[in-house]
Tab-separated table of C-alpha atoms in Angstrom:
chain	number	residue	atom	x	y	z
A	105	MET	CA	-39.417	-56.706	40.122
A	106	THR	CA	-39.326	-60.030	38.242
A	107	ASP	CA	-36.509	-59.517	35.758
A	108	ASP	CA	-32.983	-58.354	36.477
A	109	ARG	CA	-32.516	-57.175	32.887
A	110	ASN	CA	-33.499	-53.883	31.313
A	111	ILE	CA	-36.829	-54.163	29.511
A	112	PHE	CA	-37.943	-52.121	26.505
A	113	ILE	CA	-41.457	-52.055	25.057
A	114	VAL	CA	-41.405	-51.605	21.263
A	115	ARG	CA	-44.585	-50.526	19.514
A	116	CYS	CA	-45.369	-51.205	15.861
A	117	GLY	CA	-46.681	-48.365	13.740
A	118	GLU	CA	-48.313	-49.106	10.409
A	119	VAL	CA	-47.570	-52.804	10.947
A	120	ALA	CA	-50.483	-52.878	13.399
A	121	LEU	CA	-52.880	-52.068	10.521
A	122	LYS	CA	-51.974	-55.073	8.362
A	123	GLY	CA	-54.974	-57.229	9.294
A	124	MET	CA	-54.433	-60.890	8.362
A	125	ASN	CA	-50.835	-60.121	7.340
A	126	LYS	CA	-49.967	-58.551	10.693
A	127	PRO	CA	-48.183	-61.665	12.088
A	128	TYR	CA	-45.884	-61.742	9.031
A	129	PHE	CA	-44.947	-58.080	9.395
A	130	GLU	CA	-44.427	-58.483	13.155
A	131	ARG	CA	-42.118	-61.462	12.593
A	132	MET	CA	-40.122	-59.427	10.070
A	133	LEU	CA	-39.919	-56.547	12.520
A	134	VAL	CA	-38.666	-58.842	15.297
A	135	GLU	CA	-35.994	-60.235	12.964
A	136	ARG	CA	-34.860	-56.720	12.008
A	137	ILE	CA	-34.603	-55.683	15.660
A	138	LYS	CA	-32.588	-58.837	16.402
A	139	LYS	CA	-30.200	-58.033	13.541
A	140	MET	CA	-29.761	-54.473	14.749
A	141	LEU	CA	-28.968	-55.704	18.289
A	142	LYS	CA	-26.835	-58.718	17.367
A	143	ARG	CA	-23.682	-56.866	18.457
A	144	TYR	CA	-24.845	-57.256	22.062
A	145	GLU	CA	-24.758	-60.615	23.840
A	146	GLY	CA	-27.772	-62.072	25.609
A	147	VAL	CA	-30.396	-59.738	24.148
A	148	GLU	CA	-33.860	-61.303	23.867
A	149	VAL	CA	-36.505	-60.018	21.444
A	150	LYS	CA	-40.037	-61.459	21.594
A	151	ARG	CA	-43.487	-60.368	20.493
A	152	HIS	CA	-46.390	-60.806	22.880
A	153	GLU	CA	-49.937	-59.427	22.969
A	154	GLY	CA	-49.378	-56.933	20.129
A	155	LEU	CA	-46.114	-55.542	21.494
A	156	ILE	CA	-42.470	-56.445	21.096
A	157	PHE	CA	-40.396	-56.833	24.256
A	158	VAL	CA	-36.623	-56.444	24.267
A	159	ARG	CA	-34.684	-57.660	27.302
A	160	ALA	CA	-31.020	-56.767	27.630
A	161	ASP	CA	-28.282	-57.098	30.248
A	162	LYS	CA	-28.195	-54.090	32.556
A	163	LEU	CA	-24.499	-53.648	31.759
A	164	ILE	CA	-25.520	-52.524	28.248
A	165	PRO	CA	-26.351	-48.788	28.386
A	166	LYS	CA	-30.058	-48.143	27.837
A	167	GLU	CA	-29.210	-45.323	25.454
A	168	ASP	CA	-27.318	-47.717	23.160
A	169	ILE	CA	-30.233	-50.143	22.944
A	170	ILE	CA	-32.725	-47.336	22.274
A	171	LYS	CA	-30.469	-45.787	19.609
A	172	GLN	CA	-30.223	-49.067	17.710
A	173	ILE	CA	-33.915	-49.986	17.967
A	174	SER	CA	-34.988	-46.509	16.837
A	175	LYS	CA	-33.176	-47.063	13.506
A	176	VAL	CA	-35.365	-50.059	12.654
A	177	PHE	CA	-38.086	-49.192	10.158
A	178	GLY	CA	-41.517	-50.256	11.421
A	179	VAL	CA	-40.841	-49.143	15.007
A	180	ALA	CA	-43.301	-46.440	16.117
A	181	SER	CA	-41.975	-45.895	19.640
A	182	ILE	CA	-39.846	-47.382	22.401
A	183	SER	CA	-40.291	-47.249	26.168
A	184	PRO	CA	-37.767	-48.419	28.736
A	185	ALA	CA	-40.046	-50.009	31.333
A	186	VAL	CA	-40.237	-51.770	34.668
A	187	GLU	CA	-41.993	-55.141	34.613
A	188	VAL	CA	-43.911	-56.512	37.594
A	189	GLU	CA	-46.460	-59.217	38.237
A	190	THR	CA	-50.022	-58.085	37.619
A	191	ASP	CA	-50.868	-57.410	41.241
A	192	MET	CA	-51.920	-54.008	42.573
A	193	ASP	CA	-49.512	-54.085	45.531
A	194	LYS	CA	-46.571	-54.842	43.227
A	195	ILE	CA	-47.711	-52.247	40.682
A	196	ASN	CA	-47.986	-49.598	43.426
A	197	GLU	CA	-44.583	-50.466	44.864
A	198	ALA	CA	-42.916	-50.309	41.450
A	199	ALA	CA	-44.644	-47.037	40.476
A	200	VAL	CA	-43.453	-45.302	43.660
A	201	GLN	CA	-39.920	-46.596	43.148
A	202	VAL	CA	-39.900	-45.418	39.506
A	203	MET	CA	-41.064	-41.966	40.553
A	204	LEU	CA	-38.446	-41.714	43.319
A	205	GLU	CA	-35.722	-42.565	40.783
A	206	LEU	CA	-37.098	-40.009	38.309
A	207	MET	CA	-37.051	-37.327	40.996
A	208	GLN	CA	-33.327	-37.934	41.438
A	209	GLU	CA	-32.740	-37.510	37.695
A	210	LYS	CA	-34.872	-34.439	36.964
A	211	GLU	CA	-36.813	-31.666	38.629
A	212	ILE	CA	-40.371	-32.914	39.111
A	213	HIS	CA	-43.062	-31.115	41.101
A	214	THR	CA	-46.234	-32.507	39.564
A	215	PHE	CA	-47.315	-35.782	37.991
A	216	LYS	CA	-50.191	-37.632	36.389
A	217	VAL	CA	-50.802	-41.378	36.114
A	218	GLU	CA	-52.277	-42.720	32.889
A	219	ALA	CA	-53.340	-46.336	33.253
A	220	LYS	CA	-54.403	-48.776	30.536
A	221	ARG	CA	-55.941	-52.179	31.237
A	222	ALA	CA	-55.161	-54.417	28.245
A	223	ASP	CA	-56.346	-57.423	30.290
A	224	LYS	CA	-60.091	-56.797	30.606
A	225	THR	CA	-60.426	-59.619	33.170
A	226	PHE	CA	-58.405	-57.593	35.655
A	227	PRO	CA	-61.033	-56.615	38.293
A	228	ILE	CA	-60.052	-52.934	38.572
A	229	THR	CA	-60.838	-50.506	35.736
A	230	SER	CA	-58.183	-48.330	34.111
A	231	PRO	CA	-59.327	-45.048	35.784
A	232	GLU	CA	-59.379	-46.802	39.174
A	233	VAL	CA	-55.877	-48.190	38.631
A	234	GLY	CA	-54.721	-44.638	37.838
A	235	ARG	CA	-56.305	-43.240	40.986
A	236	ILE	CA	-54.913	-46.000	43.247
A	237	VAL	CA	-51.383	-45.681	41.861
A	238	GLY	CA	-51.561	-41.877	42.024
A	239	ALA	CA	-52.595	-42.025	45.696
A	240	LYS	CA	-49.684	-44.338	46.535
A	241	ILE	CA	-47.246	-41.978	44.780
A	242	LEU	CA	-48.585	-39.019	46.789
A	243	ILE	CA	-47.874	-40.969	49.988
A	244	GLY	CA	-44.495	-42.287	48.851
A	245	CYS	CA	-43.273	-39.024	47.276
A	246	LYS	CA	-44.676	-36.408	49.656
A	247	VAL	CA	-43.357	-33.346	47.798
A	248	LEU	CA	-45.257	-34.185	44.610
A	249	LYS	CA	-48.676	-32.915	43.580
A	250	VAL	CA	-51.100	-34.118	40.950
A	251	ASP	CA	-51.618	-32.005	37.825
A	252	VAL	CA	-53.872	-33.652	35.251
A	253	HIS	CA	-53.409	-30.872	32.669
A	254	HIS	CA	-49.701	-29.968	32.580
A	255	PRO	CA	-47.781	-32.486	34.706
A	256	ASP	CA	-43.999	-32.408	34.902
A	257	CYS	CA	-44.110	-36.197	34.643
A	258	LEU	CA	-46.673	-38.444	32.937
A	259	LEU	CA	-46.357	-41.973	34.311
A	260	PHE	CA	-47.859	-44.827	32.289
A	261	VAL	CA	-49.180	-48.047	33.818
A	262	ASP	CA	-49.943	-50.849	31.352
A	263	VAL	CA	-51.855	-53.697	33.031
A	264	ARG	CA	-51.611	-56.991	31.151
A	265	ARG	CA	-52.575	-60.618	31.803
A	266	GLU	CA	-49.512	-61.853	33.682
A	267	LYS	CA	-47.148	-58.907	33.740
A	268	SER	CA	-47.700	-55.186	34.005
A	269	TYR	CA	-45.416	-52.349	32.960
A	270	ILE	CA	-44.575	-48.920	34.346
A	271	TYR	CA	-42.771	-46.372	32.225
A	272	GLU	CA	-42.428	-42.668	31.645
A	273	GLN	CA	-40.871	-42.267	28.187
A	274	LYS	CA	-42.268	-42.892	24.710
A	275	ILE	CA	-39.341	-42.368	22.346
A	276	SER	CA	-40.406	-42.034	18.728
A	277	GLY	CA	-39.064	-44.302	15.989
A	278	PHE	CA	-39.223	-43.630	12.250
A	279	GLY	CA	-42.299	-45.803	11.671
A	280	GLY	CA	-42.700	-47.242	8.166
A	281	LEU	CA	-42.489	-50.949	7.341
A	282	PRO	CA	-39.847	-53.579	8.159
A	283	LEU	CA	-37.063	-53.953	5.620
A	284	GLY	CA	-37.592	-56.803	3.184
A	285	THR	CA	-41.386	-56.633	3.108
A	286	ASN	CA	-41.545	-54.689	-0.171
A	287	GLY	CA	-39.029	-56.128	-2.645
A	288	LYS	CA	-35.729	-54.577	-3.749
A	289	GLY	CA	-34.968	-51.367	-5.648
A	290	LEU	CA	-31.865	-49.909	-7.299
A	291	VAL	CA	-31.062	-46.350	-6.254
A	292	LEU	CA	-29.006	-44.053	-8.498
A	293	LEU	CA	-26.721	-42.776	-5.760
A	294	SER	CA	-24.698	-39.578	-6.208
A	295	GLY	CA	-22.670	-37.550	-3.744
A	296	GLY	CA	-25.418	-34.945	-3.376
A	297	ILE	CA	-28.035	-34.335	-0.729
A	298	ASP	CA	-31.041	-35.863	-2.449
A	299	SER	CA	-30.347	-39.448	-3.504
A	300	PRO	CA	-29.233	-40.735	-0.050
A	301	VAL	CA	-32.494	-39.350	1.365
A	302	ALA	CA	-34.454	-41.014	-1.466
A	303	ALA	CA	-32.800	-44.363	-0.697
A	304	TRP	CA	-33.608	-43.962	3.002
A	305	MET	CA	-37.250	-43.116	2.276
A	306	MET	CA	-37.815	-46.154	0.061
A	307	ALA	CA	-36.120	-48.381	2.642
A	308	LYS	CA	-38.495	-46.919	5.209
A	309	ARG	CA	-41.330	-48.384	3.135
A	310	GLY	CA	-39.791	-51.837	3.534
A	311	MET	CA	-37.760	-51.937	0.322
A	312	LEU	CA	-34.299	-53.506	0.280
A	313	ILE	CA	-31.742	-51.284	-1.393
A	314	GLU	CA	-28.975	-51.818	-3.937
A	315	ALA	CA	-27.146	-48.873	-5.536
A	316	VAL	CA	-25.461	-47.774	-8.737
A	317	HIS	CA	-23.039	-44.854	-8.810
A	318	PHE	CA	-21.703	-43.129	-11.936
A	319	HIS	CA	-18.369	-41.349	-12.074
A	320	SER	CA	-16.364	-39.557	-14.763
A	321	TYR	CA	-12.830	-40.444	-13.723
A	322	PRO	CA	-10.375	-38.685	-14.115
A	323	TYR	CA	-12.669	-35.619	-14.274
A	324	THR	CA	-14.051	-36.823	-10.955
A	325	SER	CA	-11.604	-37.882	-8.263
A	326	GLU	CA	-11.193	-41.026	-6.201
A	327	ARG	CA	-11.979	-38.869	-3.169
A	328	ALA	CA	-15.365	-38.064	-4.713
A	329	GLN	CA	-16.133	-41.794	-4.909
A	330	GLU	CA	-14.970	-42.301	-1.331
A	331	LYS	CA	-17.448	-39.620	-0.322
A	332	VAL	CA	-20.275	-41.565	-2.004
A	333	GLU	CA	-19.175	-44.779	-0.272
A	334	GLN	CA	-19.241	-42.893	3.025
A	335	LEU	CA	-22.778	-41.696	2.286
A	336	ALA	CA	-23.823	-45.238	1.363
A	337	SER	CA	-22.363	-46.465	4.632
A	338	ILE	CA	-24.513	-43.999	6.585
A	339	VAL	CA	-27.614	-45.142	4.681
A	340	ALA	CA	-26.623	-48.748	5.470
A	341	THR	CA	-26.894	-48.064	9.196
A	342	TYR	CA	-30.653	-48.062	8.552
A	343	CYS	CA	-30.891	-50.405	5.540
A	344	GLY	CA	-28.285	-52.998	6.458
A	345	ARG	CA	-25.347	-53.842	4.212
A	346	PHE	CA	-25.871	-53.676	0.446
A	347	LYS	CA	-23.959	-53.621	-2.822
A	348	MET	CA	-23.048	-50.511	-4.808
A	349	HIS	CA	-22.145	-50.860	-8.486
A	350	VAL	CA	-19.707	-48.197	-9.711
A	351	ILE	CA	-19.694	-47.344	-13.434
A	352	ASN	CA	-17.528	-45.009	-15.543
A	353	LEU	CA	-19.779	-42.695	-17.540
A	354	LEU	CA	-17.043	-40.607	-19.159
A	355	PRO	CA	-16.886	-42.343	-22.610
A	356	ILE	CA	-20.639	-41.780	-23.034
A	357	GLN	CA	-20.370	-38.139	-21.989
A	358	GLU	CA	-17.534	-37.547	-24.444
A	359	GLU	CA	-19.522	-39.079	-27.326
A	360	ILE	CA	-22.565	-36.961	-26.490
A	361	VAL	CA	-20.500	-33.765	-26.304
A	362	GLN	CA	-18.872	-34.561	-29.650
A	363	HIS	CA	-21.983	-35.551	-31.650
A	364	CYS	CA	-25.086	-33.979	-30.051
A	365	PRO	CA	-26.403	-30.435	-29.412
A	366	GLU	CA	-24.853	-28.899	-26.313
A	367	GLU	CA	-28.192	-27.902	-24.749
A	368	GLU	CA	-29.349	-31.555	-24.811
A	369	THR	CA	-26.271	-32.917	-23.014
A	370	THR	CA	-27.875	-33.119	-19.570
A	371	ILE	CA	-31.017	-34.943	-20.647
A	372	LEU	CA	-29.102	-37.311	-22.967
A	373	VAL	CA	-26.667	-38.259	-20.207
A	374	ARG	CA	-29.572	-38.787	-17.853
A	375	ARG	CA	-31.287	-41.173	-20.287
A	376	PHE	CA	-28.084	-43.217	-20.626
A	377	MET	CA	-27.735	-43.412	-16.845
A	378	MET	CA	-31.287	-44.718	-16.561
A	379	ARG	CA	-30.775	-47.355	-19.249
A	380	ILE	CA	-27.551	-48.570	-17.666
A	381	ALA	CA	-29.224	-48.629	-14.256
A	382	GLU	CA	-32.064	-50.683	-15.743
A	383	ARG	CA	-29.572	-53.286	-16.989
A	384	VAL	CA	-27.970	-53.459	-13.552
A	385	ALA	CA	-31.399	-53.736	-11.905
A	386	GLU	CA	-32.358	-56.647	-14.141
A	387	GLU	CA	-29.085	-58.421	-13.333
A	388	THR	CA	-29.513	-57.957	-9.587
A	389	GLY	CA	-33.215	-58.681	-9.124
A	390	CYS	CA	-34.240	-55.081	-8.443
A	391	MET	CA	-37.882	-54.364	-9.275
A	392	MET	CA	-37.611	-50.625	-9.832
A	393	LEU	CA	-35.255	-47.659	-10.113
A	394	ILE	CA	-35.050	-45.037	-7.355
A	395	THR	CA	-33.811	-41.484	-7.908
A	396	GLY	CA	-33.474	-38.366	-5.771
A	397	GLU	CA	-35.122	-36.203	-8.426
A	398	ASN	CA	-37.318	-33.354	-7.268
A	399	LEU	CA	-39.767	-31.560	-9.554
A	400	GLY	CA	-38.335	-28.309	-10.909
A	401	GLN	CA	-35.047	-28.423	-8.982
A	402	VAL	CA	-32.718	-28.450	-12.023
A	403	ALA	CA	-33.023	-28.578	-15.819
A	404	SER	CA	-33.244	-32.382	-15.945
A	405	GLN	CA	-36.044	-32.383	-13.388
A	406	THR	CA	-38.750	-30.372	-15.145
A	407	ALA	CA	-41.974	-32.234	-15.914
A	408	GLU	CA	-41.033	-32.418	-19.607
A	409	ALA	CA	-37.522	-33.678	-18.835
A	410	LEU	CA	-38.781	-36.361	-16.461
A	411	VAL	CA	-41.219	-37.636	-19.104
A	412	VAL	CA	-38.408	-37.864	-21.657
A	413	THR	CA	-36.141	-39.558	-19.110
A	414	ASP	CA	-38.771	-42.158	-18.207
A	415	ALA	CA	-39.257	-42.977	-21.894
A	416	SER	CA	-35.746	-44.477	-21.918
A	417	VAL	CA	-36.617	-47.383	-19.591
A	418	LYS	CA	-39.357	-49.918	-18.973
A	419	LEU	CA	-38.871	-50.376	-15.232
A	420	PRO	CA	-40.918	-48.119	-12.956
A	421	VAL	CA	-39.005	-45.114	-11.601
A	422	MET	CA	-39.643	-44.196	-7.960
A	423	ARG	CA	-39.018	-40.563	-6.982
A	424	PRO	CA	-39.885	-40.291	-3.282
A	425	LEU	CA	-38.693	-36.653	-3.080
A	426	ILE	CA	-40.617	-35.438	-6.106
A	427	ALA	CA	-42.961	-33.043	-4.249
A	428	MET	CA	-40.766	-32.072	-1.302
A	429	ASP	CA	-39.297	-28.610	-0.775
A	430	LYS	CA	-35.505	-28.492	-0.847
A	431	VAL	CA	-35.460	-27.238	2.740
A	432	ASP	CA	-37.442	-30.291	3.843
A	433	ILE	CA	-35.026	-32.606	2.007
A	434	MET	CA	-32.077	-30.919	3.726
A	435	ASP	CA	-33.802	-31.271	7.108
A	436	LYS	CA	-34.332	-34.987	6.494
A	437	ALA	CA	-30.667	-35.370	5.413
A	438	GLN	CA	-29.596	-33.778	8.696
A	439	GLU	CA	-31.954	-36.008	10.666
A	440	ILE	CA	-30.554	-39.234	9.177
A	441	GLY	CA	-26.938	-38.011	9.287
A	442	THR	CA	-26.038	-37.709	5.574
A	443	PHE	CA	-26.098	-33.913	5.226
A	444	GLU	CA	-22.605	-33.048	6.451
A	445	THR	CA	-21.059	-35.609	4.108
A	446	SER	CA	-23.234	-34.599	1.140
A	447	ILE	CA	-22.117	-30.965	1.258
A	448	GLN	CA	-18.417	-31.816	1.051
A	449	PRO	CA	-17.219	-30.057	-2.152
A	450	TYR	CA	-16.166	-32.903	-4.442
A	451	GLU	CA	-16.924	-33.217	-8.154
A	452	ASP	CA	-19.892	-35.172	-9.482
A	453	CYS	CA	-20.340	-36.739	-12.928
A	454	CYS	CA	-23.460	-34.606	-13.435
A	455	THR	CA	-21.365	-31.426	-13.290
A	456	VAL	CA	-18.910	-32.584	-15.970
A	457	PHE	CA	-19.566	-31.095	-19.451
A	458	LEU	CA	-22.471	-29.106	-18.030
A	459	PRO	CA	-24.072	-27.035	-20.852
A	460	LYS	CA	-24.396	-23.269	-20.413
A	461	HIS	CA	-28.074	-23.297	-21.384
A	462	PRO	CA	-29.563	-26.779	-20.887
A	463	THR	CA	-32.945	-27.412	-22.431
A	464	THR	CA	-35.717	-27.480	-19.844
A	465	LYS	CA	-38.529	-28.590	-22.172
A	466	PRO	CA	-37.010	-31.366	-24.279
A	467	LYS	CA	-39.036	-33.030	-27.028
A	468	LEU	CA	-38.702	-36.805	-27.206
A	469	GLU	CA	-38.542	-36.773	-31.029
A	470	LYS	CA	-35.559	-34.412	-31.024
A	471	ILE	CA	-33.804	-36.373	-28.284
A	472	LEU	CA	-34.293	-39.646	-30.198
A	473	GLU	CA	-32.926	-37.989	-33.326
A	474	SER	CA	-29.823	-36.884	-31.410
A	475	GLU	CA	-29.355	-40.352	-29.918
A	476	SER	CA	-29.481	-41.859	-33.415
A	477	ARG	CA	-26.078	-40.254	-34.014
A	478	LEU	CA	-24.601	-42.481	-31.304
A	479	ASP	CA	-24.007	-46.230	-31.083
A	480	ALA	CA	-26.066	-46.381	-27.914
A	481	GLU	CA	-25.925	-50.151	-27.423
A	482	ALA	CA	-22.134	-50.291	-27.767
A	483	LEU	CA	-21.723	-47.371	-25.352
A	484	ILE	CA	-23.989	-49.001	-22.774
A	485	GLU	CA	-22.145	-52.330	-23.072
A	486	LYS	CA	-18.816	-50.554	-22.635
A	487	ALA	CA	-20.094	-48.736	-19.561
A	488	ILE	CA	-21.418	-51.933	-17.990
A	489	ALA	CA	-18.074	-53.632	-18.703
A	490	SER	CA	-16.442	-50.991	-16.508
A	491	LYS	CA	-18.667	-51.918	-13.544
A	492	GLU	CA	-17.023	-52.524	-10.218
A	493	THR	CA	-19.034	-53.699	-7.228
A	494	VAL	CA	-18.377	-52.377	-3.732
A	495	ARG	CA	-19.837	-53.962	-0.618
A	496	ILE	CA	-21.266	-51.309	1.689
A	497	PHE	CA	-21.402	-51.954	5.430
A	498	PRO	CA	-23.141	-49.933	8.154
A	499	GLN	CA	-21.076	-47.080	9.523
A	500	ASP	CA	-21.399	-48.144	13.163
């Protein structure tokens, strides 16, 4: 053993396919891992020979380090490993010791060694390394047998130029691209299930996130807004801290209810939300709007309604959930930890003044005619004047 710290091998996913831009993406990924682990003292993060190596004090629980690294977008997998000098005697000794420790932790009767020789100048081929290490394990762990098809334990040996690595686990990360490699977007964040997942999915593609939230106080409560801030905080555990702009939509809703056809209320409100969000995006350097809309889920999310909604803004609208089944969205919400908060029964601005029979196939000409009855610019300015900005920090 050459290092008295715990060592973790971090593998890049899609980052590895970036060709000439790969070094840039790897540097960004290293920086994101460092930020995620900055709460721990003495942690070292370095990239070397296509991998990222994290070294941490053994007093820090391995599970904590793995949990934090696995939240970093761009990480394909993580392996806690043992590092030794690239020497067959030292590799054999370490492999036997690793297997003996594994046998104390879990019930193992059979094993298989899978060796990889990244250093092609090493005089022993990968299959030979596997056979030699396997033979040493059979001698050192006499109760074990080899099973190349269904082993209880698959032990990996990674032979590299100066150091080699032995490990058993490959813990999956989320993949994607490192945060900050794909600009910044403004997510329309509600208290529901969908929009937090949409924000998470765009962040997974490397996009920094900022948020806007609409409320209808006093029809919606302060507790409802606290719920949204809690959801944003969970999203921030993956995306890092960000700003959320909170805007009162009630005056606009009241004007629409008073002057426009009831069945058009939903789509008219939606168009105002998009235009206000566009103003906020332009003020904050966001390149696009992000929504949790899903095709056919509700009246404002039919194909016709989405076309009419998009006609209200010039910025591109990203809808990462557009073709997902609701069940799949709920599964993703549970996976990232937002689901239990999203289903808390607090009011939402979208449920205020909800028409009994909302139009599902709006015509842009009719919607524009209805909007002409309103002083749209004055209403938007008034809404933006109500804006309050909340700083969102990661939950843990």
